[in-house]
Tab-separated table of N, CA and C in Angstrom:
chain	number	residue	atom	x	y	z
A	1	MET	N	-103.494	-30.547	157.748
A	1	MET	CA	-104.539	-30.797	158.727
A	1	MET	C	-104.039	-31.852	159.715
A	2	PRO	N	-104.230	-31.610	161.008
A	2	PRO	CA	-103.782	-32.589	162.010
A	2	PRO	C	-104.513	-33.921	161.873
A	3	GLY	N	-103.871	-34.968	162.380
A	3	GLY	CA	-104.466	-36.302	162.360
A	3	GLY	C	-105.601	-36.414	163.369
A	4	PRO	N	-105.990	-37.640	163.703
A	4	PRO	CA	-107.129	-37.856	164.598
A	4	PRO	C	-106.870	-37.329	166.016
A	5	VAL	N	-107.944	-36.979	166.692
A	5	VAL	CA	-107.856	-36.503	168.073
A	5	VAL	C	-107.535	-37.692	168.982
A	6	PHE	N	-106.546	-37.508	169.858
A	6	PHE	CA	-106.202	-38.522	170.854
A	6	PHE	C	-106.769	-38.138	172.223
A	7	LEU	N	-106.646	-36.856	172.581
A	7	LEU	CA	-107.180	-36.351	173.849
A	7	LEU	C	-107.847	-34.996	173.606
A	8	ARG	N	-108.872	-34.709	174.408
A	8	ARG	CA	-109.563	-33.421	174.305
A	8	ARG	C	-109.419	-32.663	175.618
A	9	GLY	N	-109.024	-31.406	175.509
A	9	GLY	CA	-109.021	-30.505	176.646
A	9	GLY	C	-110.232	-29.602	176.562
A	10	GLU	N	-110.228	-28.531	177.339
A	10	GLU	CA	-111.331	-27.561	177.282
A	10	GLU	C	-111.303	-26.794	175.958
A	11	ASP	N	-110.122	-26.286	175.587
A	11	ASP	CA	-109.994	-25.443	174.400
A	11	ASP	C	-109.060	-26.014	173.343
A	12	VAL	N	-108.388	-27.107	173.662
A	12	VAL	CA	-107.443	-27.698	172.716
A	12	VAL	C	-107.757	-29.169	172.494
A	13	THR	N	-107.253	-29.670	171.381
A	13	THR	CA	-107.262	-31.106	171.130
A	13	THR	C	-105.816	-31.529	170.944
A	14	LEU	N	-105.520	-32.751	171.340
A	14	LEU	CA	-104.166	-33.284	171.237
A	14	LEU	C	-104.182	-34.442	170.248
A	15	HIS	N	-103.258	-34.385	169.277
A	15	HIS	CA	-103.235	-35.320	168.152
A	15	HIS	C	-101.859	-35.977	168.055
A	16	PRO	N	-101.804	-37.240	167.623
A	16	PRO	CA	-100.492	-37.845	167.336
A	16	PRO	C	-99.787	-37.015	166.261
A	17	GLN	N	-98.481	-36.875	166.407
A	17	GLN	CA	-97.702	-36.130	165.420
A	17	GLN	C	-97.397	-37.028	164.235
A	18	GLY	N	-97.459	-36.443	163.045
A	18	GLY	CA	-97.177	-37.201	161.838
A	18	GLY	C	-96.286	-36.429	160.885
A	19	GLU	N	-95.983	-37.071	159.768
A	19	GLU	CA	-95.114	-36.474	158.753
A	19	GLU	C	-95.603	-35.106	158.301
A	20	ASP	N	-96.918	-34.949	158.204
A	20	ASP	CA	-97.489	-33.680	157.753
A	20	ASP	C	-97.228	-32.535	158.727
A	21	ASP	N	-96.795	-32.859	159.942
A	21	ASP	CA	-96.547	-31.836	160.961
A	21	ASP	C	-95.091	-31.379	160.998
A	22	ALA	N	-94.229	-32.014	160.209
A	22	ALA	CA	-92.786	-31.735	160.271
A	22	ALA	C	-92.464	-30.265	160.017
A	23	GLN	N	-93.086	-29.676	159.030
A	23	GLN	CA	-92.788	-28.283	158.694
A	23	GLN	C	-93.199	-27.352	159.843
A	24	PHE	N	-94.374	-27.565	160.412
A	24	PHE	CA	-94.813	-26.755	161.554
A	24	PHE	C	-93.854	-26.927	162.732
A	25	LEU	N	-93.516	-28.176	163.061
A	25	LEU	CA	-92.643	-28.444	164.205
A	25	LEU	C	-91.254	-27.863	163.992
A	26	GLN	N	-90.743	-27.946	162.770
A	26	GLN	CA	-89.426	-27.388	162.471
A	26	GLN	C	-89.455	-25.865	162.622
A	27	ARG	N	-90.502	-25.237	162.126
A	27	ARG	CA	-90.628	-23.781	162.273
A	27	ARG	C	-90.724	-23.402	163.745
A	28	LEU	N	-91.477	-24.175	164.529
A	28	LEU	CA	-91.670	-23.878	165.946
A	28	LEU	C	-90.377	-24.023	166.734
A	29	ILE	N	-89.676	-25.125	166.558
A	29	ILE	CA	-88.467	-25.357	167.355
A	29	ILE	C	-87.332	-24.404	166.982
A	30	ASN	N	-87.374	-23.853	165.769
A	30	ASN	CA	-86.352	-22.901	165.340
A	30	ASN	C	-86.748	-21.447	165.583
A	31	HIS	N	-87.950	-21.216	166.078
A	31	HIS	CA	-88.422	-19.847	166.303
A	31	HIS	C	-87.508	-19.161	167.323
A	32	PRO	N	-87.056	-17.932	167.048
A	32	PRO	CA	-86.129	-17.256	167.951
A	32	PRO	C	-86.683	-16.986	169.346
A	33	ASP	N	-88.010	-17.036	169.510
A	33	ASP	CA	-88.590	-16.869	170.844
A	33	ASP	C	-88.881	-18.204	171.523
A	34	VAL	N	-88.622	-19.312	170.835
A	34	VAL	CA	-88.913	-20.633	171.395
A	34	VAL	C	-87.627	-21.379	171.765
A	35	TRP	N	-86.696	-21.522	170.826
A	35	TRP	CA	-85.552	-22.386	171.089
A	35	TRP	C	-84.723	-21.975	172.310
A	36	PRO	N	-84.629	-20.687	172.665
A	36	PRO	CA	-83.850	-20.378	173.875
A	36	PRO	C	-84.482	-20.918	175.159
A	37	SER	N	-85.755	-21.311	175.123
A	37	SER	CA	-86.392	-21.866	176.321
A	37	SER	C	-86.282	-23.385	176.372
A	38	LEU	N	-85.627	-23.969	175.370
A	38	LEU	CA	-85.454	-25.412	175.287
A	38	LEU	C	-83.990	-25.773	175.497
A	39	ALA	N	-83.725	-27.015	175.714
A	39	ALA	CA	-82.338	-27.482	175.847
A	39	ALA	C	-81.790	-27.823	174.461
A	40	ASN	N	-82.020	-26.921	173.510
A	40	ASN	CA	-81.589	-27.147	172.137
A	40	ASN	C	-81.108	-25.817	171.576
A	41	ALA	N	-79.834	-25.729	171.238
A	41	ALA	CA	-79.286	-24.458	170.766
A	41	ALA	C	-78.855	-24.516	169.310
A	42	GLU	N	-79.199	-25.598	168.620
A	42	GLU	CA	-78.804	-25.721	167.224
A	42	GLU	C	-80.045	-25.751	166.337
A	43	PRO	N	-79.959	-25.081	165.178
A	43	PRO	CA	-81.114	-25.106	164.273
A	43	PRO	C	-81.339	-26.503	163.711
A	44	LEU	N	-82.609	-26.824	163.457
A	44	LEU	CA	-82.954	-28.114	162.879
A	44	LEU	C	-83.564	-27.912	161.497
A	45	SER	N	-83.138	-28.722	160.558
A	45	SER	CA	-83.704	-28.675	159.220
A	45	SER	C	-85.015	-29.451	159.216
A	46	GLU	N	-85.783	-29.273	158.148
A	46	GLU	CA	-87.025	-30.035	158.032
A	46	GLU	C	-86.722	-31.523	157.932
A	47	ALA	N	-85.637	-31.877	157.250
A	47	ALA	CA	-85.248	-33.286	157.138
A	47	ALA	C	-84.926	-33.869	158.518
A	48	GLU	N	-84.240	-33.098	159.362
A	48	GLU	CA	-83.924	-33.576	160.716
A	48	GLU	C	-85.193	-33.733	161.545
A	49	GLU	N	-86.128	-32.814	161.362
A	49	GLU	CA	-87.391	-32.918	162.090
A	49	GLU	C	-88.173	-34.144	161.624
A	50	ARG	N	-88.174	-34.410	160.327
A	50	ARG	CA	-88.852	-35.607	159.805
A	50	ARG	C	-88.191	-36.868	160.355
A	51	GLU	N	-86.874	-36.876	160.417
A	51	GLU	CA	-86.151	-38.025	160.959
A	51	GLU	C	-86.519	-38.234	162.424
A	52	TRP	N	-86.623	-37.142	163.188
A	52	TRP	CA	-87.012	-37.252	164.591
A	52	TRP	C	-88.420	-37.839	164.695
A	53	LEU	N	-89.328	-37.376	163.851
A	53	LEU	CA	-90.691	-37.905	163.869
A	53	LEU	C	-90.720	-39.401	163.570
A	54	GLU	N	-89.900	-39.839	162.630
A	54	GLU	CA	-89.855	-41.253	162.264
A	54	GLU	C	-89.200	-42.105	163.337
A	55	ASP	N	-88.212	-41.536	164.039
A	55	ASP	CA	-87.442	-42.305	165.017
A	55	ASP	C	-87.938	-42.178	166.445
A	56	THR	N	-89.027	-41.436	166.656
A	56	THR	CA	-89.536	-41.280	168.012
A	56	THR	C	-89.766	-42.661	168.607
A	57	ASP	N	-89.155	-42.873	169.769
A	57	ASP	CA	-89.244	-44.204	170.387
A	57	ASP	C	-90.534	-44.345	171.186
A	58	SER	N	-90.761	-45.542	171.640
A	58	SER	CA	-91.979	-45.816	172.397
A	58	SER	C	-91.873	-45.312	173.831
A	59	ASP	N	-90.735	-44.706	174.179
A	59	ASP	CA	-90.537	-44.187	175.522
A	59	ASP	C	-91.050	-42.751	175.640
A	60	SER	N	-91.903	-42.345	174.712
A	60	SER	CA	-92.462	-41.003	174.804
A	60	SER	C	-93.861	-40.977	174.181
A	61	VAL	N	-94.637	-39.996	174.607
A	61	VAL	CA	-95.934	-39.719	174.018
A	61	VAL	C	-95.839	-38.280	173.537
A	62	ASP	N	-95.764	-38.091	172.233
A	62	ASP	CA	-95.587	-36.764	171.644
A	62	ASP	C	-96.842	-36.392	170.874
A	63	LEU	N	-97.440	-35.277	171.253
A	63	LEU	CA	-98.719	-34.885	170.675
A	63	LEU	C	-98.687	-33.447	170.170
A	64	LEU	N	-99.444	-33.235	169.129
A	64	LEU	CA	-99.628	-31.911	168.559
A	64	LEU	C	-100.760	-31.226	169.322
A	65	VAL	N	-100.570	-29.971	169.670
A	65	VAL	CA	-101.615	-29.191	170.331
A	65	VAL	C	-102.325	-28.360	169.269
A	66	CYS	N	-103.644	-28.503	169.191
A	66	CYS	CA	-104.433	-27.758	168.204
A	66	CYS	C	-105.550	-26.994	168.896
A	67	ALA	N	-105.837	-25.818	168.360
A	67	ALA	CA	-106.964	-25.014	168.823
A	67	ALA	C	-107.755	-24.594	167.590
A	68	ASP	N	-109.043	-24.811	167.625
A	68	ASP	CA	-109.911	-24.505	166.480
A	68	ASP	C	-109.383	-25.146	165.193
A	69	GLY	N	-108.844	-26.372	165.322
A	69	GLY	CA	-108.369	-27.126	164.170
A	69	GLY	C	-107.014	-26.704	163.637
A	70	GLU	N	-106.377	-25.720	164.269
A	70	GLU	CA	-105.065	-25.236	163.819
A	70	GLU	C	-103.968	-25.665	164.782
A	71	ARG	N	-102.805	-25.985	164.243
A	71	ARG	CA	-101.656	-26.347	165.063
A	71	ARG	C	-101.184	-25.115	165.838
A	72	VAL	N	-101.026	-25.271	167.154
A	72	VAL	CA	-100.521	-24.162	167.968
A	72	VAL	C	-99.319	-24.565	168.810
A	73	GLY	N	-98.984	-25.855	168.859
A	73	GLY	CA	-97.837	-26.266	169.655
A	73	GLY	C	-97.699	-27.765	169.729
A	74	THR	N	-96.872	-28.174	170.655
A	74	THR	CA	-96.622	-29.591	170.875
A	74	THR	C	-96.418	-29.830	172.371
A	75	ILE	N	-96.732	-31.041	172.798
A	75	ILE	CA	-96.584	-31.419	174.198
A	75	ILE	C	-96.240	-32.898	174.254
A	76	GLY	N	-95.519	-33.296	175.285
A	76	GLY	CA	-95.189	-34.710	175.384
A	76	GLY	C	-94.856	-35.154	176.792
A	77	LEU	N	-94.970	-36.438	176.979
A	77	LEU	CA	-94.469	-37.123	178.172
A	77	LEU	C	-93.321	-37.987	177.705
A	78	ASN	N	-92.196	-37.898	178.403
A	78	ASN	CA	-91.052	-38.721	178.014
A	78	ASN	C	-90.276	-39.160	179.250
A	79	GLY	N	-89.257	-39.954	179.014
A	79	GLY	CA	-88.440	-40.454	180.113
A	79	GLY	C	-89.214	-41.343	181.065
A	80	PHE	N	-90.115	-42.136	180.512
A	80	PHE	CA	-90.923	-43.021	181.356
A	80	PHE	C	-90.033	-43.973	182.150
A	81	ASN	N	-90.306	-44.075	183.436
A	81	ASN	CA	-89.682	-45.073	184.293
A	81	ASN	C	-90.831	-45.879	184.869
A	82	GLU	N	-91.105	-47.008	184.237
A	82	GLU	CA	-92.255	-47.835	184.629
A	82	GLU	C	-92.099	-48.382	186.046
A	83	THR	N	-90.881	-48.670	186.453
A	83	THR	CA	-90.651	-49.213	187.793
A	83	THR	C	-91.040	-48.210	188.871
A	84	TRP	N	-90.673	-46.963	188.674
A	84	TRP	CA	-90.959	-45.929	189.668
A	84	TRP	C	-92.254	-45.178	189.387
A	85	GLY	N	-92.828	-45.345	188.200
A	85	GLY	CA	-94.048	-44.635	187.851
A	85	GLY	C	-93.817	-43.158	187.578
A	86	LEU	N	-92.741	-42.854	186.858
A	86	LEU	CA	-92.355	-41.467	186.585
A	86	LEU	C	-92.348	-41.166	185.100
A	87	ALA	N	-92.557	-39.898	184.775
A	87	ALA	CA	-92.351	-39.371	183.426
A	87	ALA	C	-92.156	-37.866	183.551
A	88	GLU	N	-91.653	-37.261	182.492
A	88	GLU	CA	-91.441	-35.812	182.458
A	88	GLU	C	-92.318	-35.203	181.375
A	89	VAL	N	-92.936	-34.064	181.671
A	89	VAL	CA	-93.754	-33.357	180.695
A	89	VAL	C	-92.954	-32.183	180.125
A	90	GLY	N	-93.151	-31.956	178.830
A	90	GLY	CA	-92.539	-30.811	178.168
A	90	GLY	C	-93.483	-30.303	177.091
A	91	TYR	N	-93.427	-29.022	176.800
A	91	TYR	CA	-94.342	-28.435	175.822
A	91	TYR	C	-93.731	-27.176	175.238
A	92	MET	N	-94.229	-26.815	174.062
A	92	MET	CA	-93.902	-25.525	173.461
A	92	MET	C	-95.092	-25.081	172.632
A	93	ILE	N	-95.402	-23.810	172.756
A	93	ILE	CA	-96.538	-23.220	172.065
A	93	ILE	C	-96.017	-22.109	171.152
A	94	ASP	N	-96.567	-22.044	169.958
A	94	ASP	CA	-96.196	-21.007	168.999
A	94	ASP	C	-96.379	-19.641	169.667
A	95	PRO	N	-95.367	-18.772	169.588
A	95	PRO	CA	-95.493	-17.450	170.213
A	95	PRO	C	-96.744	-16.680	169.779
A	96	GLU	N	-97.203	-16.888	168.556
A	96	GLU	CA	-98.412	-16.212	168.093
A	96	GLU	C	-99.668	-16.718	168.791
A	97	ALA	N	-99.585	-17.886	169.420
A	97	ALA	CA	-100.741	-18.473	170.101
A	97	ALA	C	-100.599	-18.436	171.623
A	98	GLN	N	-99.494	-17.908	172.120
A	98	GLN	CA	-99.286	-17.862	173.564
A	98	GLN	C	-100.227	-16.863	174.216
A	99	GLY	N	-100.500	-17.094	175.490
A	99	GLY	CA	-101.358	-16.192	176.239
A	99	GLY	C	-102.834	-16.527	176.153
A	100	ASN	N	-103.159	-17.646	175.526
A	100	ASN	CA	-104.551	-18.061	175.387
A	100	ASN	C	-104.923	-19.233	176.287
A	101	GLY	N	-103.993	-19.682	177.106
A	101	GLY	CA	-104.261	-20.810	177.999
A	101	GLY	C	-104.087	-22.171	177.352
A	102	TYR	N	-103.568	-22.207	176.130
A	102	TYR	CA	-103.430	-23.488	175.431
A	102	TYR	C	-102.445	-24.424	176.130
A	103	ALA	N	-101.314	-23.892	176.593
A	103	ALA	CA	-100.327	-24.740	177.272
A	103	ALA	C	-100.902	-25.313	178.558
A	104	THR	N	-101.617	-24.493	179.307
A	104	THR	CA	-102.215	-24.958	180.562
A	104	THR	C	-103.258	-26.034	180.291
A	105	ASP	N	-104.110	-25.799	179.319
A	105	ASP	CA	-105.149	-26.768	178.976
A	105	ASP	C	-104.540	-28.083	178.498
A	106	ALA	N	-103.556	-27.989	177.611
A	106	ALA	CA	-102.912	-29.196	177.083
A	106	ALA	C	-102.169	-29.945	178.184
A	107	ALA	N	-101.445	-29.211	179.028
A	107	ALA	CA	-100.688	-29.863	180.108
A	107	ALA	C	-101.627	-30.530	181.098
A	108	ARG	N	-102.705	-29.843	181.454
A	108	ARG	CA	-103.673	-30.440	182.389
A	108	ARG	C	-104.230	-31.750	181.822
A	109	ARG	N	-104.569	-31.742	180.542
A	109	ARG	CA	-105.144	-32.941	179.924
A	109	ARG	C	-104.132	-34.067	179.810
A	110	LEU	N	-102.887	-33.734	179.438
A	110	LEU	CA	-101.867	-34.774	179.302
A	110	LEU	C	-101.466	-35.338	180.662
A	111	VAL	N	-101.415	-34.497	181.676
A	111	VAL	CA	-101.113	-34.965	183.028
A	111	VAL	C	-102.219	-35.903	183.510
A	112	ARG	N	-103.461	-35.539	183.241
A	112	ARG	CA	-104.584	-36.423	183.611
A	112	ARG	C	-104.420	-37.786	182.935
A	113	TYR	N	-104.071	-37.768	181.653
A	113	TYR	CA	-103.809	-39.014	180.919
A	113	TYR	C	-102.677	-39.804	181.588
A	114	GLY	N	-101.602	-39.122	181.954
A	114	GLY	CA	-100.470	-39.803	182.584
A	114	GLY	C	-100.845	-40.499	183.881
A	115	PHE	N	-101.639	-39.830	184.698
A	115	PHE	CA	-102.033	-40.418	185.976
A	115	PHE	C	-103.137	-41.466	185.813
A	116	ALA	N	-104.150	-41.170	185.031
A	116	ALA	CA	-105.308	-42.069	184.936
A	116	ALA	C	-105.086	-43.240	183.993
A	117	ASP	N	-104.410	-43.003	182.875
A	117	ASP	CA	-104.296	-44.039	181.854
A	117	ASP	C	-102.940	-44.737	181.825
A	118	ARG	N	-101.914	-44.072	182.296
A	118	ARG	CA	-100.580	-44.678	182.291
A	118	ARG	C	-100.134	-45.100	183.691
A	119	ARG	N	-100.997	-44.879	184.659
A	119	ARG	CA	-100.734	-45.250	186.063
A	119	ARG	C	-99.445	-44.655	186.605
A	120	LEU	N	-99.137	-43.447	186.201
A	120	LEU	CA	-97.949	-42.783	186.724
A	120	LEU	C	-98.197	-42.351	188.161
A	121	HIS	N	-97.142	-42.311	188.921
A	121	HIS	CA	-97.197	-41.851	190.300
A	121	HIS	C	-96.767	-40.388	190.398
A	122	LYS	N	-95.816	-40.000	189.518
A	122	LYS	CA	-95.278	-38.639	189.579
A	122	LYS	C	-94.896	-38.176	188.182
A	123	ILE	N	-95.168	-36.901	187.917
A	123	ILE	CA	-94.740	-36.280	186.664
A	123	ILE	C	-93.875	-35.083	187.034
A	124	THR	N	-92.761	-34.933	186.343
A	124	THR	CA	-91.831	-33.852	186.617
A	124	THR	C	-91.733	-32.920	185.417
A	125	ALA	N	-91.096	-31.780	185.624
A	125	ALA	CA	-90.831	-30.827	184.554
A	125	ALA	C	-89.634	-29.978	184.953
A	126	ASN	N	-88.901	-29.517	183.968
A	126	ASN	CA	-87.776	-28.612	184.183
A	126	ASN	C	-88.025	-27.330	183.403
A	127	VAL	N	-87.808	-26.181	184.046
A	127	VAL	CA	-88.076	-24.888	183.425
A	127	VAL	C	-86.917	-23.940	183.736
A	128	TYR	N	-86.496	-23.193	182.728
A	128	TYR	CA	-85.474	-22.171	182.969
A	128	TYR	C	-86.067	-21.059	183.837
A	129	GLU	N	-85.222	-20.487	184.666
A	129	GLU	CA	-85.660	-19.379	185.519
A	129	GLU	C	-86.174	-18.206	184.700
A	130	SER	N	-85.727	-18.097	183.466
A	130	SER	CA	-86.109	-16.985	182.590
A	130	SER	C	-87.453	-17.215	181.888
A	131	ASN	N	-88.183	-18.271	182.269
A	131	ASN	CA	-89.446	-18.595	181.612
A	131	ASN	C	-90.603	-18.620	182.630
A	132	PRO	N	-90.993	-17.430	183.134
A	132	PRO	CA	-92.060	-17.409	184.139
A	132	PRO	C	-93.407	-17.887	183.600
A	133	ALA	N	-93.662	-17.747	182.302
A	133	ALA	CA	-94.935	-18.216	181.750
A	133	ALA	C	-95.058	-19.724	181.897
A	134	SER	N	-93.994	-20.449	181.624
A	134	SER	CA	-94.024	-21.899	181.768
A	134	SER	C	-94.145	-22.295	183.242
A	135	GLN	N	-93.519	-21.543	184.110
A	135	GLN	CA	-93.648	-21.808	185.539
A	135	GLN	C	-95.109	-21.654	185.973
A	136	ARG	N	-95.788	-20.616	185.453
A	136	ARG	CA	-97.206	-20.400	185.792
A	136	ARG	C	-98.072	-21.548	185.291
A	137	VAL	N	-97.771	-22.051	184.097
A	137	VAL	CA	-98.534	-23.189	183.563
A	137	VAL	C	-98.478	-24.342	184.554
A	138	LEU	N	-97.280	-24.700	184.965
A	138	LEU	CA	-97.110	-25.833	185.877
A	138	LEU	C	-97.774	-25.581	187.226
A	139	GLU	N	-97.554	-24.409	187.779
A	139	GLU	CA	-98.116	-24.101	189.092
A	139	GLU	C	-99.646	-24.048	189.052
A	140	THR	N	-100.208	-23.593	187.945
A	140	THR	CA	-101.669	-23.521	187.802
A	140	THR	C	-102.304	-24.904	187.886
A	141	ILE	N	-101.622	-25.927	187.354
A	141	ILE	CA	-102.233	-27.263	187.400
A	141	ILE	C	-101.763	-28.087	188.600
A	142	GLY	N	-100.996	-27.451	189.498
A	142	GLY	CA	-100.680	-28.103	190.764
A	142	GLY	C	-99.247	-28.543	190.977
A	143	PHE	N	-98.376	-28.348	190.002
A	143	PHE	CA	-96.983	-28.726	190.194
A	143	PHE	C	-96.364	-27.878	191.302
A	144	ARG	N	-95.433	-28.478	192.014
A	144	ARG	CA	-94.707	-27.777	193.078
A	144	ARG	C	-93.227	-27.720	192.720
A	145	GLN	N	-92.621	-26.607	193.067
A	145	GLN	CA	-91.185	-26.485	192.865
A	145	GLN	C	-90.483	-27.417	193.842
A	146	GLU	N	-89.583	-28.253	193.315
A	146	GLU	CA	-88.889	-29.232	194.150
A	146	GLU	C	-87.419	-28.896	194.351
A	147	GLY	N	-86.912	-28.029	193.514
A	147	GLY	CA	-85.502	-27.673	193.672
A	147	GLY	C	-85.023	-26.809	192.531
A	148	VAL	N	-83.808	-26.340	192.691
A	148	VAL	CA	-83.199	-25.492	191.683
A	148	VAL	C	-81.818	-26.057	191.361
A	149	LEU	N	-81.587	-26.271	190.079
A	149	LEU	CA	-80.262	-26.672	189.606
A	149	LEU	C	-79.558	-25.373	189.219
A	150	ARG	N	-78.683	-24.929	190.097
A	150	ARG	CA	-78.066	-23.621	189.936
A	150	ARG	C	-77.166	-23.559	188.708
A	151	GLU	N	-77.376	-22.513	187.907
A	151	GLU	CA	-76.580	-22.250	186.709
A	151	GLU	C	-76.367	-23.514	185.877
A	152	GLN	N	-77.429	-24.264	185.699
A	152	GLN	CA	-77.387	-25.546	184.992
A	152	GLN	C	-77.358	-25.382	183.472
A	153	ALA	N	-77.962	-24.314	182.971
A	153	ALA	CA	-78.086	-24.132	181.518
A	153	ALA	C	-77.332	-22.883	181.076
A	154	TYR	N	-76.814	-22.948	179.861
A	154	TYR	CA	-76.146	-21.785	179.257
A	154	TYR	C	-76.987	-21.343	178.078
A	155	VAL	N	-77.598	-20.177	178.198
A	155	VAL	CA	-78.533	-19.688	177.184
A	155	VAL	C	-78.203	-18.238	176.850
A	156	ARG	N	-77.946	-17.997	175.577
A	156	ARG	CA	-77.699	-16.640	175.080
A	156	ARG	C	-76.700	-15.868	175.936
A	157	GLY	N	-75.590	-16.515	176.217
A	157	GLY	CA	-74.487	-15.837	176.876
A	157	GLY	C	-74.519	-15.782	178.381
A	158	GLU	N	-75.479	-16.464	179.001
A	158	GLU	CA	-75.499	-16.459	180.457
A	158	GLU	C	-75.935	-17.812	181.007
A	159	TYR	N	-75.462	-18.094	182.201
A	159	TYR	CA	-75.870	-19.314	182.887
A	159	TYR	C	-77.187	-19.053	183.614
A	160	LEU	N	-78.099	-19.996	183.464
A	160	LEU	CA	-79.419	-19.876	184.074
A	160	LEU	C	-79.686	-21.050	185.009
A	161	ASP	N	-80.453	-20.768	186.047
A	161	ASP	CA	-80.925	-21.839	186.918
A	161	ASP	C	-82.021	-22.610	186.189
A	162	VAL	N	-82.083	-23.910	186.454
A	162	VAL	CA	-83.181	-24.747	185.975
A	162	VAL	C	-84.016	-25.110	187.197
A	163	ILE	N	-85.292	-24.796	187.131
A	163	ILE	CA	-86.187	-25.066	188.250
A	163	ILE	C	-86.870	-26.400	187.999
A	164	ARG	N	-86.789	-27.268	188.990
A	164	ARG	CA	-87.372	-28.602	188.902
A	164	ARG	C	-88.736	-28.590	189.575
A	165	TYR	N	-89.741	-29.072	188.844
A	165	TYR	CA	-91.105	-29.172	189.359
A	165	TYR	C	-91.524	-30.630	189.412
A	166	GLY	N	-92.452	-30.932	190.311
A	166	GLY	CA	-93.012	-32.269	190.391
A	166	GLY	C	-94.465	-32.223	190.830
A	167	LEU	N	-95.211	-33.237	190.413
A	167	LEU	CA	-96.612	-33.366	190.800
A	167	LEU	C	-96.899	-34.844	191.031
A	168	LEU	N	-97.420	-35.163	192.206
A	168	LEU	CA	-97.811	-36.530	192.519
A	168	LEU	C	-99.262	-36.762	192.121
A	169	ALA	N	-99.565	-37.991	191.771
A	169	ALA	CA	-100.923	-38.333	191.320
A	169	ALA	C	-101.962	-37.913	192.359
A	170	GLU	N	-101.682	-38.137	193.642
A	170	GLU	CA	-102.678	-37.814	194.668
A	170	GLU	C	-102.856	-36.308	194.879
A	171	GLU	N	-101.926	-35.496	194.345
A	171	GLU	CA	-102.034	-34.045	194.450
A	171	GLU	C	-102.795	-33.418	193.290
A	172	PHE	N	-102.980	-34.194	192.231
A	172	PHE	CA	-103.587	-33.655	191.017
A	172	PHE	C	-105.094	-33.563	191.147
A	173	ASP	N	-105.614	-32.387	190.869
A	173	ASP	CA	-107.052	-32.162	190.901
A	173	ASP	C	-107.631	-32.608	189.562
A	174	THR	N	-108.372	-33.683	189.564
A	174	THR	CA	-108.884	-34.254	188.311
A	174	THR	C	-110.072	-33.483	187.740
A	175	GLU	N	-110.575	-32.511	188.446
A	175	GLU	CA	-111.727	-31.718	187.952
A	175	GLU	C	-111.326	-30.828	186.816
């Protein structure tokens, strides 16, 4: 069972990640439909996932995404630059739960937190060209494409462009 609610979206709740979530997170990051969309090409053991959970630094906000009390994914803000007011958002949703708007709801809520509670000026994201669903999530909540890093990633035998997105606090619709 997930820990206490930290943020509430329309259809999801966001919870701090804990030791009890290691098995779910390890299964998610190793899922054959998930890891190719991440900058991680090596399998992770449950022990490695537990170690990551224990060693998570204060330079990130990592939350479990839940719908109807069940774990469906994870989302986070990381790479905080307090001087410039920047952070990067990243998320992954269990393929069995995709298509329900959970990523959009969670991202919208976490972005609102970043701007309203962390006083961020800009939030960025990087998405592989081969992941149009993630691009739609970002564009739906107002992110704009800022550039393309040509053939930046090597995934499953081919080089892919990485699309850079950004959203400024004044562009974010808080409704």
